[in-house]
PDB file of C-alpha atoms in Angstrom:
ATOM      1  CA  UNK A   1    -109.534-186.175  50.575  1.00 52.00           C
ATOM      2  CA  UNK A   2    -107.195-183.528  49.749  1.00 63.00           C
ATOM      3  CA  UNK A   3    -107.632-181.198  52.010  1.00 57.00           C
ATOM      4  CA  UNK A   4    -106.407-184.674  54.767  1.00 57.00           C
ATOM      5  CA  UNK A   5    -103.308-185.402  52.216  1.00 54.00           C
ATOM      6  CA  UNK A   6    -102.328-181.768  52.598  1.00 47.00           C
ATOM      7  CA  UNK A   7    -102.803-181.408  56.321  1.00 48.00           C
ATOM      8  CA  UNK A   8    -101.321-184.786  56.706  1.00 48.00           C
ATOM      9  CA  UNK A   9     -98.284-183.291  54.605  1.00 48.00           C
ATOM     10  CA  UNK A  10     -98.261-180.085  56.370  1.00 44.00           C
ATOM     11  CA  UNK A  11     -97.872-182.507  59.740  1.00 46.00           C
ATOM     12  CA  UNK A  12     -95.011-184.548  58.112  1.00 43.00           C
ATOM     13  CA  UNK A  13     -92.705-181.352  56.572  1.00 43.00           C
ATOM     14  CA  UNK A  14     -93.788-179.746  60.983  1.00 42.00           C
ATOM     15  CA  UNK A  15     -91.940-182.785  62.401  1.00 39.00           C
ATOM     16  CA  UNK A  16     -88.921-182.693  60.006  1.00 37.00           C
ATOM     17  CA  UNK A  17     -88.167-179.651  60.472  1.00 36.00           C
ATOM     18  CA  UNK A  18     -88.790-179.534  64.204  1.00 34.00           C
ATOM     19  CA  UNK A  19     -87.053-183.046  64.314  1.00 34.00           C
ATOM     20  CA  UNK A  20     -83.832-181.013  62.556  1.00 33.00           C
ATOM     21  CA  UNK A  21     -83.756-178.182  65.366  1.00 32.00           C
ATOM     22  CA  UNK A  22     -83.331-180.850  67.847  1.00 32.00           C
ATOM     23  CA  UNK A  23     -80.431-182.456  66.477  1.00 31.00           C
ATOM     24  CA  UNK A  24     -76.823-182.043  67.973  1.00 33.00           C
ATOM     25  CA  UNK A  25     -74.996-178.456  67.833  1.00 38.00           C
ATOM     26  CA  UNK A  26     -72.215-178.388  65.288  1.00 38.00           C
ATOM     27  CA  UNK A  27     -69.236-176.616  65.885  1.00 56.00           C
ATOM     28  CA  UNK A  28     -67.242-175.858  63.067  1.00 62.00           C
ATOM     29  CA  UNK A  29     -63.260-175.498  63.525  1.00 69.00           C
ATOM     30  CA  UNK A  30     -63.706-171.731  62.053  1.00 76.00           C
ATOM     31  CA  UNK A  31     -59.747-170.342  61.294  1.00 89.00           C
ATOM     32  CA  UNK A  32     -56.683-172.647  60.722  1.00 92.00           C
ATOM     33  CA  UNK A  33     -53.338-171.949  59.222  1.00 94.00           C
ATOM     34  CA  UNK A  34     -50.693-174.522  57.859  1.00 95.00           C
ATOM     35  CA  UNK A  35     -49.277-177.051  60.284  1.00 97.00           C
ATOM     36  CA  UNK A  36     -46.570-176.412  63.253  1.00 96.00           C
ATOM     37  CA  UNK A  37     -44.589-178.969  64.547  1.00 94.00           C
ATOM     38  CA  UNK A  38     -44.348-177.776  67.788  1.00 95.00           C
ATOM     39  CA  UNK A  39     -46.666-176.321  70.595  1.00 97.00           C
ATOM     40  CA  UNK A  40     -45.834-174.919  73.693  1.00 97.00           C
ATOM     41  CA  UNK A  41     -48.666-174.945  76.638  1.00 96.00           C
ATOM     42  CA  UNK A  42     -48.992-172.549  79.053  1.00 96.00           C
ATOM     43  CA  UNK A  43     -51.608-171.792  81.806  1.00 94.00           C
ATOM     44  CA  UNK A  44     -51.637-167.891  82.866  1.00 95.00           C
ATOM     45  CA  UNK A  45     -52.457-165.178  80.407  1.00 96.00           C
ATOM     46  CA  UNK A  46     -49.130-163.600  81.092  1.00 96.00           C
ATOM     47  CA  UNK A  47     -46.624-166.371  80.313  1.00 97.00           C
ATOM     48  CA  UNK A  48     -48.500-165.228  76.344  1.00 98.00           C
ATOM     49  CA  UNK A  49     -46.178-163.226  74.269  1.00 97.00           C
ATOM     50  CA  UNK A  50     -47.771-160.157  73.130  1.00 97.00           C
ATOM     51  CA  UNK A  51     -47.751-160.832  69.712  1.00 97.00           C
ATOM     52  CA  UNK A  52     -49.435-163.552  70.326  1.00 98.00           C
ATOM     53  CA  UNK A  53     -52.902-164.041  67.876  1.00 98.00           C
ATOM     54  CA  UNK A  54     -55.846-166.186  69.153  1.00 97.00           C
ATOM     55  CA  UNK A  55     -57.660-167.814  66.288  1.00 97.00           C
ATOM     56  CA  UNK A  56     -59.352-170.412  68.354  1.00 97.00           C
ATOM     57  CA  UNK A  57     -61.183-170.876  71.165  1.00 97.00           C
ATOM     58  CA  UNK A  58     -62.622-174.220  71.987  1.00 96.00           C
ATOM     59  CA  UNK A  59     -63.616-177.308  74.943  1.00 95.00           C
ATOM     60  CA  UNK A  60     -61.580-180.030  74.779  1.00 94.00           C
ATOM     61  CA  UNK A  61     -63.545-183.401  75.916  1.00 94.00           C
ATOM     62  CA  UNK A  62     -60.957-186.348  76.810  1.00 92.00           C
ATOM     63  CA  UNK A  63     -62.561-189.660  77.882  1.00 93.00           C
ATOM     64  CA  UNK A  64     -61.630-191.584  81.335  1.00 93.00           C
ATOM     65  CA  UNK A  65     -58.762-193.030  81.931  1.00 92.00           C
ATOM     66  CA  UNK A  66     -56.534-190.630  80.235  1.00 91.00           C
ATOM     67  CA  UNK A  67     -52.787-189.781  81.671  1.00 91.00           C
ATOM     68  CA  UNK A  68     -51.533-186.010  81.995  1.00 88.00           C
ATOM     69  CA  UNK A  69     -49.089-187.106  78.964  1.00 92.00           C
ATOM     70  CA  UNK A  70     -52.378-188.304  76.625  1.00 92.00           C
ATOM     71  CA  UNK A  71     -53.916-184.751  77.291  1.00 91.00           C
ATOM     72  CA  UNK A  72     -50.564-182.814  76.092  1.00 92.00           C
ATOM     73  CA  UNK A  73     -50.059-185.746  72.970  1.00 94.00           C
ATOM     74  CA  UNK A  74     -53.837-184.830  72.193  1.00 94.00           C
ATOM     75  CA  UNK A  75     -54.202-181.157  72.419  1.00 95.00           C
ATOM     76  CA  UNK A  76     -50.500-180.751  71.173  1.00 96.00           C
ATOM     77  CA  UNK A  77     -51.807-182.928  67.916  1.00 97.00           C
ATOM     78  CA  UNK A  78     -54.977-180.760  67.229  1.00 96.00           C
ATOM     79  CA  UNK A  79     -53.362-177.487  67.717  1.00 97.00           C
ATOM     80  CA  UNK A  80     -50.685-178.004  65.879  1.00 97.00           C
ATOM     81  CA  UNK A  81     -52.454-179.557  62.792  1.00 96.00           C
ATOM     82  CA  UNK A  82     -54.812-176.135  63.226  1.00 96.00           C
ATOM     83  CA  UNK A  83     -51.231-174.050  63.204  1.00 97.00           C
ATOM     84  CA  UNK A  84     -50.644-173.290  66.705  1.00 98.00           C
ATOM     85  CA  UNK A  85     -47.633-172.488  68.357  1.00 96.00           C
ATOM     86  CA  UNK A  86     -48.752-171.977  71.503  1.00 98.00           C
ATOM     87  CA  UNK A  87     -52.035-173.028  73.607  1.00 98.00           C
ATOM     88  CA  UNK A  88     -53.322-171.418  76.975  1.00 97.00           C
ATOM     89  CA  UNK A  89     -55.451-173.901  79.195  1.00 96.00           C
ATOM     90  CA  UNK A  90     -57.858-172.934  81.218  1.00 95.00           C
ATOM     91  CA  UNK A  91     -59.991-174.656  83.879  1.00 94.00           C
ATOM     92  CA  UNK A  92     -60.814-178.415  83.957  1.00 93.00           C
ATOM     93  CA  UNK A  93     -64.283-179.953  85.031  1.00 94.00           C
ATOM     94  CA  UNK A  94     -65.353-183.530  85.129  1.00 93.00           C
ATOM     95  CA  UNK A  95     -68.018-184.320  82.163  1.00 89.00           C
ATOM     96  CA  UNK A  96     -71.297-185.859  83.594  1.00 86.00           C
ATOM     97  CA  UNK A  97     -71.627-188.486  80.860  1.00 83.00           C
ATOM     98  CA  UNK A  98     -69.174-190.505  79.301  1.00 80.00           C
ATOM     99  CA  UNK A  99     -67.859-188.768  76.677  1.00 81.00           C
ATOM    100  CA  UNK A 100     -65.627-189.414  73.592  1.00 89.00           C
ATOM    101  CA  UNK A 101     -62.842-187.278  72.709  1.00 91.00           C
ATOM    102  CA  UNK A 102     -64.454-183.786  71.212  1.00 93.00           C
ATOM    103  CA  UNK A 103     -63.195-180.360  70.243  1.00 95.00           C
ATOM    104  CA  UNK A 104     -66.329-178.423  70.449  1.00 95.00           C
ATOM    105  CA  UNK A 105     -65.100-174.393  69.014  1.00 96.00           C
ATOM    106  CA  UNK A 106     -66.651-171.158  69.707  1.00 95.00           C
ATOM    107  CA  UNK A 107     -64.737-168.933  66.933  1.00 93.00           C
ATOM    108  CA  UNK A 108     -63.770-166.554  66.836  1.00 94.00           C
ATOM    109  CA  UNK A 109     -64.485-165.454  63.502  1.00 92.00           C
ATOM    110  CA  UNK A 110     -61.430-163.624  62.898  1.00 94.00           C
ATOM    111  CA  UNK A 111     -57.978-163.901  65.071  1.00 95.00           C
ATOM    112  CA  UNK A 112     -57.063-160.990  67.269  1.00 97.00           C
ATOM    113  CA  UNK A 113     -54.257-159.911  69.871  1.00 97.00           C
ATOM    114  CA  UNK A 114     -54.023-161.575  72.780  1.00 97.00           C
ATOM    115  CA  UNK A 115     -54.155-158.310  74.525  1.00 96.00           C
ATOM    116  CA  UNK A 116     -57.643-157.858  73.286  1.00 96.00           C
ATOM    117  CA  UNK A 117     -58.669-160.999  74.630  1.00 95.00           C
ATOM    118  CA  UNK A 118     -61.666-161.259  76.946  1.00 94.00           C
ATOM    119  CA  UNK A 119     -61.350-164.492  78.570  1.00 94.00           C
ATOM    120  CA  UNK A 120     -62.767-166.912  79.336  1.00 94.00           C
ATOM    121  CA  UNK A 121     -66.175-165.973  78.309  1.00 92.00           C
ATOM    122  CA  UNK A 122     -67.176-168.448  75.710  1.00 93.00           C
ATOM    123  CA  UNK A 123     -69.441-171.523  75.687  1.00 93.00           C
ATOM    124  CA  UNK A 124     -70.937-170.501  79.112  1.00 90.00           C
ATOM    125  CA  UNK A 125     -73.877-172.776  79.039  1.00 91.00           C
ATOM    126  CA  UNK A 126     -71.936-175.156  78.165  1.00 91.00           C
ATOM    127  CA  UNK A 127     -69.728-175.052  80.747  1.00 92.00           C
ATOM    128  CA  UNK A 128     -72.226-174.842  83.615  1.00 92.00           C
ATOM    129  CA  UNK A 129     -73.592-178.467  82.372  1.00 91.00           C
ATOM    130  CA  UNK A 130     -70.173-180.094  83.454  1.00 93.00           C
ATOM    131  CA  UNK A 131     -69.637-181.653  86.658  1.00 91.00           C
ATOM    132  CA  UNK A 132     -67.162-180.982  89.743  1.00 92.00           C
ATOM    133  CA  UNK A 133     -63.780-179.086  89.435  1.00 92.00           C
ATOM    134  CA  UNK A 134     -61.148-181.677  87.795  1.00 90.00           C
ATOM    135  CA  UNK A 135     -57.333-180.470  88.507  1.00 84.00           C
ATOM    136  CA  UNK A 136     -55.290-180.348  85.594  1.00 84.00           C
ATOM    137  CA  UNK A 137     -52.192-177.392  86.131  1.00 81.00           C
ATOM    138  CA  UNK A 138     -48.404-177.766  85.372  1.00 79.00           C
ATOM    139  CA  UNK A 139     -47.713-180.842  87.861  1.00 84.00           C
ATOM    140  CA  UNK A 140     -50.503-183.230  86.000  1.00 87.00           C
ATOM    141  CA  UNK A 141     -50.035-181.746  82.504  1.00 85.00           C
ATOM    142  CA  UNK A 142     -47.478-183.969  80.702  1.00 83.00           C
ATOM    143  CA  UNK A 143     -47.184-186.471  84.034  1.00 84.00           C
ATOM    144  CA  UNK A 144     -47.517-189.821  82.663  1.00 85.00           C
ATOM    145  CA  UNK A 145     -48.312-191.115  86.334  1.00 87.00           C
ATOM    146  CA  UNK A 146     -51.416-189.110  86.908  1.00 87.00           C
ATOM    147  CA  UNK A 147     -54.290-191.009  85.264  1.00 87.00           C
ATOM    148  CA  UNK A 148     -58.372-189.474  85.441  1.00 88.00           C
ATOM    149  CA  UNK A 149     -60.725-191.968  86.106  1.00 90.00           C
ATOM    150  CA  UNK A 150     -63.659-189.641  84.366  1.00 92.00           C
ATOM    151  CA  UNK A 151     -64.032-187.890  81.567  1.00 94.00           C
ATOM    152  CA  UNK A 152     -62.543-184.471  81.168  1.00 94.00           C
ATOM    153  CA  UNK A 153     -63.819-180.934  79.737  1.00 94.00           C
ATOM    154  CA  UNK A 154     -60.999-178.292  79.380  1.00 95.00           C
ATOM    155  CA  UNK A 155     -61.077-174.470  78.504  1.00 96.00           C
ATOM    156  CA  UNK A 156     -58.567-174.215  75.659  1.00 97.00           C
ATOM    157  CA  UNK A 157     -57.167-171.072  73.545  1.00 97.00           C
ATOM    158  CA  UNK A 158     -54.704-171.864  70.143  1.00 98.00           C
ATOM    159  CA  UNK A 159     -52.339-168.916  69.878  1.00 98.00           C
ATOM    160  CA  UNK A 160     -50.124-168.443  66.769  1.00 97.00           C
ATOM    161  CA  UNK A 161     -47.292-166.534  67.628  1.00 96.00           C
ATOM    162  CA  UNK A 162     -44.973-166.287  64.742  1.00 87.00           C
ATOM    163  CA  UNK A 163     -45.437-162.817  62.568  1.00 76.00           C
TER     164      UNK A 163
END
């Protein structure tokens, strides 16, 4: 009978820890400084200052039905509680599933010089899984007419600027 209790126990500790790998991916904020007040978004790498330091580098997930003025109140909110002064957006995409609003980070681990940046390089796998091309540039950003009936993945940088 023992040698069933400890295969039987051997099973159980198998499917916990298997059962653990499979749970959802946690992404930690990584680098933050105090608060800014106010953030300035830009889209092109060269409307960034060069003394310009990226500390994070994330996917912003918005949910449908959000205006071009909910993404900048959103983003403008999380970046500037992390201490940015400036964010760079990237591409949008249309999320295949409804989603909930999410800042999923990929670092870095320490900030760096714009100049040094790589693009947009991170979360690749992720970023294959979304859906069609969703257009989000300087005429929707802040436009509280344009509304997106789906949910909404964007390529995000925070910058802090100030020495």
């Amino acid at each position: 009978m023992t040698g069933k209790i400890m295969i039987r126990s051997l099973a159980l500790a198998g499917l916990l820890l298997l059962a653990a790998c499979a749970g959802p991916e946690v992404s930690t904020p990584g680098l933050s400084y105090p608060p800014t007040e106010k953030v300035e978004a830009v889209f092109q790498r060269t409307q960034v200052p060069e003394q310009c330091r990226v500390f994070a580098q994330l996917f912003t997930t918005l949910p449908a039905g959000y205006s071009g003025r909910q993404f900048v109140e959103v983003l403008s909110a999380e970046a500037g509680s992390r201490g940015a002064d400036m964010i760079l957006i990237g591409q949008s995409r249309q999320c295949p599933d409804e989603a909930e609003m999410a800042f999923t980070y990929f670092g870095p681990d320490r900030e760096y010089k714009i100049k040094e940046w790589p693009g947009w390089n991170y979360g690749f796998e992720e970023w294959q899984k979304q859906g069609d091309w969703a257009n989000i540039g300087f005429d929707e950003w802040g436009n509280d007419s344009v509304r997106f009936d789906f949910p909404v993945v964007m390529q995000v940088v925070f910058l802090r600027c100030r020495p």
